[in-house]
């Protein structure tokens, strides 16, 4: 995967380590997203069963495209401005990347001048989206703000509400950002301690209960068994996606990115999003090093995110 130029060239006051962590997270997120997306191709279904790498080039989806905007926002500005990030989502929206219909329509309307706040809060009869879209894109933000997990959580919530105002979706983004921050700062401890620290940043609610359930299920050896209890993203809901993705990340804190991504896709479901979250969380830590073969098969990151 070709990654250039330096991500710190925009704002010299931003520590290079922050930007490095965010880029490492984004790069691994893209590999996970692109890898997982290949198993929706009928010709690759036997490869999923046989754990055989699909042929390249692996194209990434909306997960990476939106994560690239998040990455660009924090590296350029060291902050998260909701209006600016919403405009970036809308400007770089590529319909062919697999966006959900509600998000796709919303981003089109933002390009036409509509207010993202009104659109997001009005979705689904005013309840807001509880989907996994805010969680799938947020890991680079968590890696960037790793020095302060409270700040990572706060900014993750801001980034989530641009498109997802339902508490479950916001909490899902917070959980992923905090997990990425903990990995990036090297303070994970045991898998149980890691998930416990994520839980500590979540308010009472369904998502907190889901991550606590993931922690209790760390005794389960195989991802299919865990996904049976936690979900595999097939409902495209934060509650159906984030707990299992964090279970996979926790189980592979000392492993390799490749083994984690195979675990992420093993139960099926929303494979690209689960693998994107796992890749983004592990990406800034020792377990996130990208195997050259996997990186070489993955489509390059969008040039606009790195210019």
C-alpha atoms as one frame of an Amber mdcrd trajectory, in Angstrom:
protein
   0.000   0.000   0.000   1.521   3.288  -1.069   1.292   5.946   1.640   2.778
   9.367   0.930   3.457  12.214   1.507   4.025  12.869   5.194   0.709  13.230
   7.064   2.197  15.950   9.263   2.864  18.452   6.484  -0.317  20.444   7.093
  -0.047  21.687  10.691   3.508  21.714  12.076   2.250  22.121  15.654   0.608
  18.690  15.618   2.994  16.088  17.063   4.208  13.722  14.379   3.509  10.738
  16.634  -0.198  11.582  16.728  -0.365  11.678  12.953   1.721   8.515  12.615
  -0.653   6.603  14.879  -3.675   7.872  12.986  -2.182   6.900   9.628  -1.237
   3.450  10.900  -4.807   2.973  12.110  -6.301   4.190   8.819  -3.984   1.967
   6.788  -4.912  -1.166   8.747  -8.584  -0.163   8.667  -8.404  -0.003   4.870
  -6.803  -3.431   4.669  -9.498  -4.907   6.907 -12.298  -3.197   5.009 -10.973
  -4.205   1.592 -10.225  -7.758   2.720 -13.656  -8.258   4.254 -15.438  -6.825
   1.231 -13.948  -9.484  -1.055 -16.044 -12.230   0.473 -19.251 -10.736  -0.856
 -17.970 -11.629  -4.335 -19.487 -14.997  -5.309 -16.197 -16.300  -6.738 -14.523
 -15.767  -3.373 -16.978 -17.640  -1.181 -14.984 -20.841  -1.392 -11.882 -18.857
  -0.424 -13.703 -17.664   2.694 -14.453 -21.262   3.631 -10.903 -22.424   2.896
  -9.196 -19.348   4.450  -7.492 -18.567   1.164  -6.574 -14.986   0.315  -8.656
 -13.560  -2.529  -6.738 -12.272  -5.542  -6.030  -8.530  -5.618  -6.669  -5.726
  -6.036  -8.933  -5.551  -2.970 -11.094  -2.445  -3.226 -12.185  -0.718  -0.036
 -15.694   0.550   0.663 -17.436   3.510   2.285 -15.830   2.469   5.584 -12.400
   3.574   4.360 -13.662   6.536   2.374 -15.316   8.053   5.439 -12.419   7.089
   7.732 -10.104   8.953   5.363 -12.130  12.119   5.959 -11.875  11.577   9.713
  -8.134  11.065   9.433  -7.713  14.180   7.291  -9.764  16.257   9.717  -7.741
  15.399  12.813  -4.347  15.576  11.117  -5.017  18.866   9.365  -6.718  20.597
  12.275  -5.984  18.680  15.457  -9.692  18.922  16.236 -13.096  17.776  14.996
 -15.370  20.416  13.517 -18.728  18.852  12.675 -19.550  21.179   9.785 -16.153
  20.773   8.179 -16.188  16.989   8.563 -19.735  16.748   7.224 -18.651  18.714
   4.164 -15.728  16.344   3.644 -18.005  13.308   3.905 -20.306  14.860   1.329
 -17.599  16.076  -1.029 -15.898  12.693  -1.186 -19.034  10.572  -1.244 -18.704
   7.937  -3.979 -22.016   6.177  -4.477 -20.271   3.057  -5.786 -18.458   2.453
  -2.487 -21.467   0.767  -0.901 -23.068   3.470   1.230 -26.353   2.689   2.912
 -29.343   4.392   1.275 -30.051   6.739   4.197 -26.456   7.935   4.435 -26.101
   8.233   0.683 -29.213  10.386   0.424 -28.122  12.496   3.375 -24.695  13.222
   1.902 -26.247  14.170  -1.428 -28.506  16.654   0.334 -25.567  18.082   2.305
 -23.806  18.722  -1.010 -26.911  20.570  -2.114 -26.804  22.834   0.945 -28.918
  21.054   3.558 -27.905  21.110   7.244 -26.481  17.766   8.363 -27.903  18.291
  11.872 -31.471  18.425  10.651 -30.973  15.502   8.330 -29.275  13.235  10.878
 -31.714  13.946  13.690 -34.689  13.411  11.376 -33.709   9.937  10.234 -35.972
   7.018  11.123 -38.886   9.121  12.354 -36.647  11.266  14.523 -34.895   8.480
  16.418 -31.694   8.845  14.416 -29.682   6.042  12.860 -28.430   3.300  15.158
 -26.283   1.811  12.413 -22.593   0.942  12.580 -21.432   3.682  10.194 -20.124
   6.025  12.880 -18.130   3.224  14.504 -16.617   1.894  11.288 -14.778   5.148
  10.478 -13.624   6.462  13.861 -10.547   4.425  14.824  -7.984   6.869  13.317
  -9.483   9.586  15.511  -8.973   7.444  18.595  -5.388   6.717  17.576  -4.726
  10.429  17.049  -6.102  11.431  20.462  -4.540   8.458  22.248  -2.860  10.664
  24.843  -6.276  11.547  26.294  -8.993   8.892  26.134 -11.612  11.323  27.456
 -10.829  13.693  24.594 -10.953  10.777  22.157 -14.388   9.802  23.473 -15.731
  13.356  23.283 -14.521  13.913  19.735 -15.749  10.507  18.631 -19.236  11.501
  19.760 -19.014  14.728  17.743 -17.940  12.802  14.652 -20.721  10.255  15.105
 -23.599  12.716  15.396 -22.912  14.129  11.945 -24.741  11.110  10.528 -25.841
   8.988  13.523 -27.673  10.575  16.441 -29.099   7.463  18.100 -27.323   6.838
  21.447 -26.353   3.301  20.476 -24.554   4.520  17.360 -22.802   7.318  19.242
 -21.736   4.931  22.003 -20.467   2.504  19.384 -18.204   5.186  17.941 -16.991
   6.127  21.415 -16.197   2.494  22.211 -14.141   2.030  19.045 -12.285   5.324
  19.471 -11.377   4.536  23.084 -10.258   1.037  22.111  -8.013   2.444  19.364
  -6.615   5.036  21.783  -5.759   2.384  24.365  -3.995   0.256  21.765  -2.128
   3.250  20.362  -0.822   4.270  23.771   0.167   0.709  24.638  -2.082   0.462
  27.688  -4.170  -2.601  26.992  -3.225  -5.105  29.692  -5.103  -8.373  29.484
  -8.008  -8.737  27.041 -10.439  -8.445  29.959  -8.743  -5.345  31.321  -8.781
  -3.797  27.843 -12.522  -4.269  27.363 -13.156  -3.181  30.944 -11.431   0.125
  30.265 -13.576   0.617  27.172 -16.698  -0.032  29.259 -15.573   2.628  31.742
 -15.976   5.302  29.037 -19.511   4.287  28.081 -22.761   5.492  29.638 -25.362
   3.037  30.829 -27.182   1.603  27.859 -27.363  -1.241  25.382 -23.897  -0.698
  23.906 -22.225  -0.734  27.313 -24.040  -3.996  28.093 -22.881  -5.364  24.730
 -19.214  -4.640  25.411 -19.554  -6.112  28.903 -21.033  -9.218  27.297 -18.050
  -9.349  24.935 -15.741  -9.249  27.942 -17.608 -12.120  29.584 -17.325 -14.123
  26.367 -13.537 -13.920  26.175 -13.536 -17.492  27.471 -15.127 -18.570  24.180
 -12.294 -19.826  21.945 -13.795 -19.348  18.484 -15.287 -16.282  16.764 -18.373
 -18.144  15.545 -19.382 -18.891  19.109 -18.844 -15.303  20.203 -20.713 -13.936
  17.185 -23.631 -16.223  17.955 -24.079 -14.304  21.201 -22.925 -10.817  20.156
 -23.926 -10.573  16.514 -21.781 -10.353  13.384 -22.994  -7.059  11.952 -25.632
  -8.666   9.740 -28.237  -6.248  11.128 -25.862  -3.346  10.317 -26.492  -2.038
  13.820 -23.811  -0.677  16.150 -25.025  -3.057  18.861 -24.789  -5.966  16.421
 -21.271  -5.030  15.286 -19.107  -3.208  17.820 -19.137  -5.728  20.710 -18.060
  -8.563  18.428 -15.414  -6.430  16.674 -13.959  -5.469  20.055 -14.079  -9.119
  21.164 -11.932  -9.974  18.141  -9.534  -7.101  18.822  -9.194  -8.088  22.470
  -8.476 -11.709  21.581  -5.694 -10.617  19.209  -3.940  -7.885  21.169  -0.774
  -9.985  21.148  -1.313 -11.646  17.792  -1.055 -10.572  14.189  -3.337  -8.373
  12.148  -3.859 -11.152   9.639  -5.129 -13.623  12.255  -7.412 -10.950  13.697
  -8.912 -10.150  10.300  -9.548 -13.808   9.526 -11.336 -14.071  12.880 -13.360
 -10.969  12.036 -14.738 -12.434   8.809 -15.154 -16.056   9.917 -18.793 -15.717
  11.131 -19.912 -13.870   7.980 -22.259 -10.916   8.378 -21.045  -7.384   7.736
 -17.537  -8.637   7.142 -15.992  -5.481   5.711 -17.188  -3.320   8.604 -16.233
  -5.747  11.361 -12.797  -6.199   9.781 -12.423  -2.431   9.294 -13.097  -1.813
  12.988 -10.707  -4.577  14.030  -8.021  -3.276  11.688  -8.465   0.304  12.798
  -8.299  -0.584  16.497  -5.256  -2.823  16.223  -3.598  -0.758  13.518  -1.738
   1.708  15.736  -0.307  -0.985  18.010   2.247  -3.799  17.702  -0.387  -6.250
  16.447  -1.339  -3.870  13.652   1.689  -4.273  11.400   0.464  -4.917   7.875
   1.824  -7.974   6.119   3.375  -6.807   2.813   1.367  -9.336   0.833  -1.905
  -8.070   2.307  -0.900  -4.453   1.883   0.158  -5.072  -1.689  -3.255  -6.511
  -2.548  -5.139  -3.560  -1.016  -6.193  -0.542  -3.034  -4.132   2.539  -2.152
  -5.613   5.077   0.231  -7.402   7.975  -1.492  -4.887  10.577  -2.568  -6.990
  13.493  -1.348  -6.690  12.250   2.233  -2.901  12.475   2.162  -2.245  15.584
   0.071
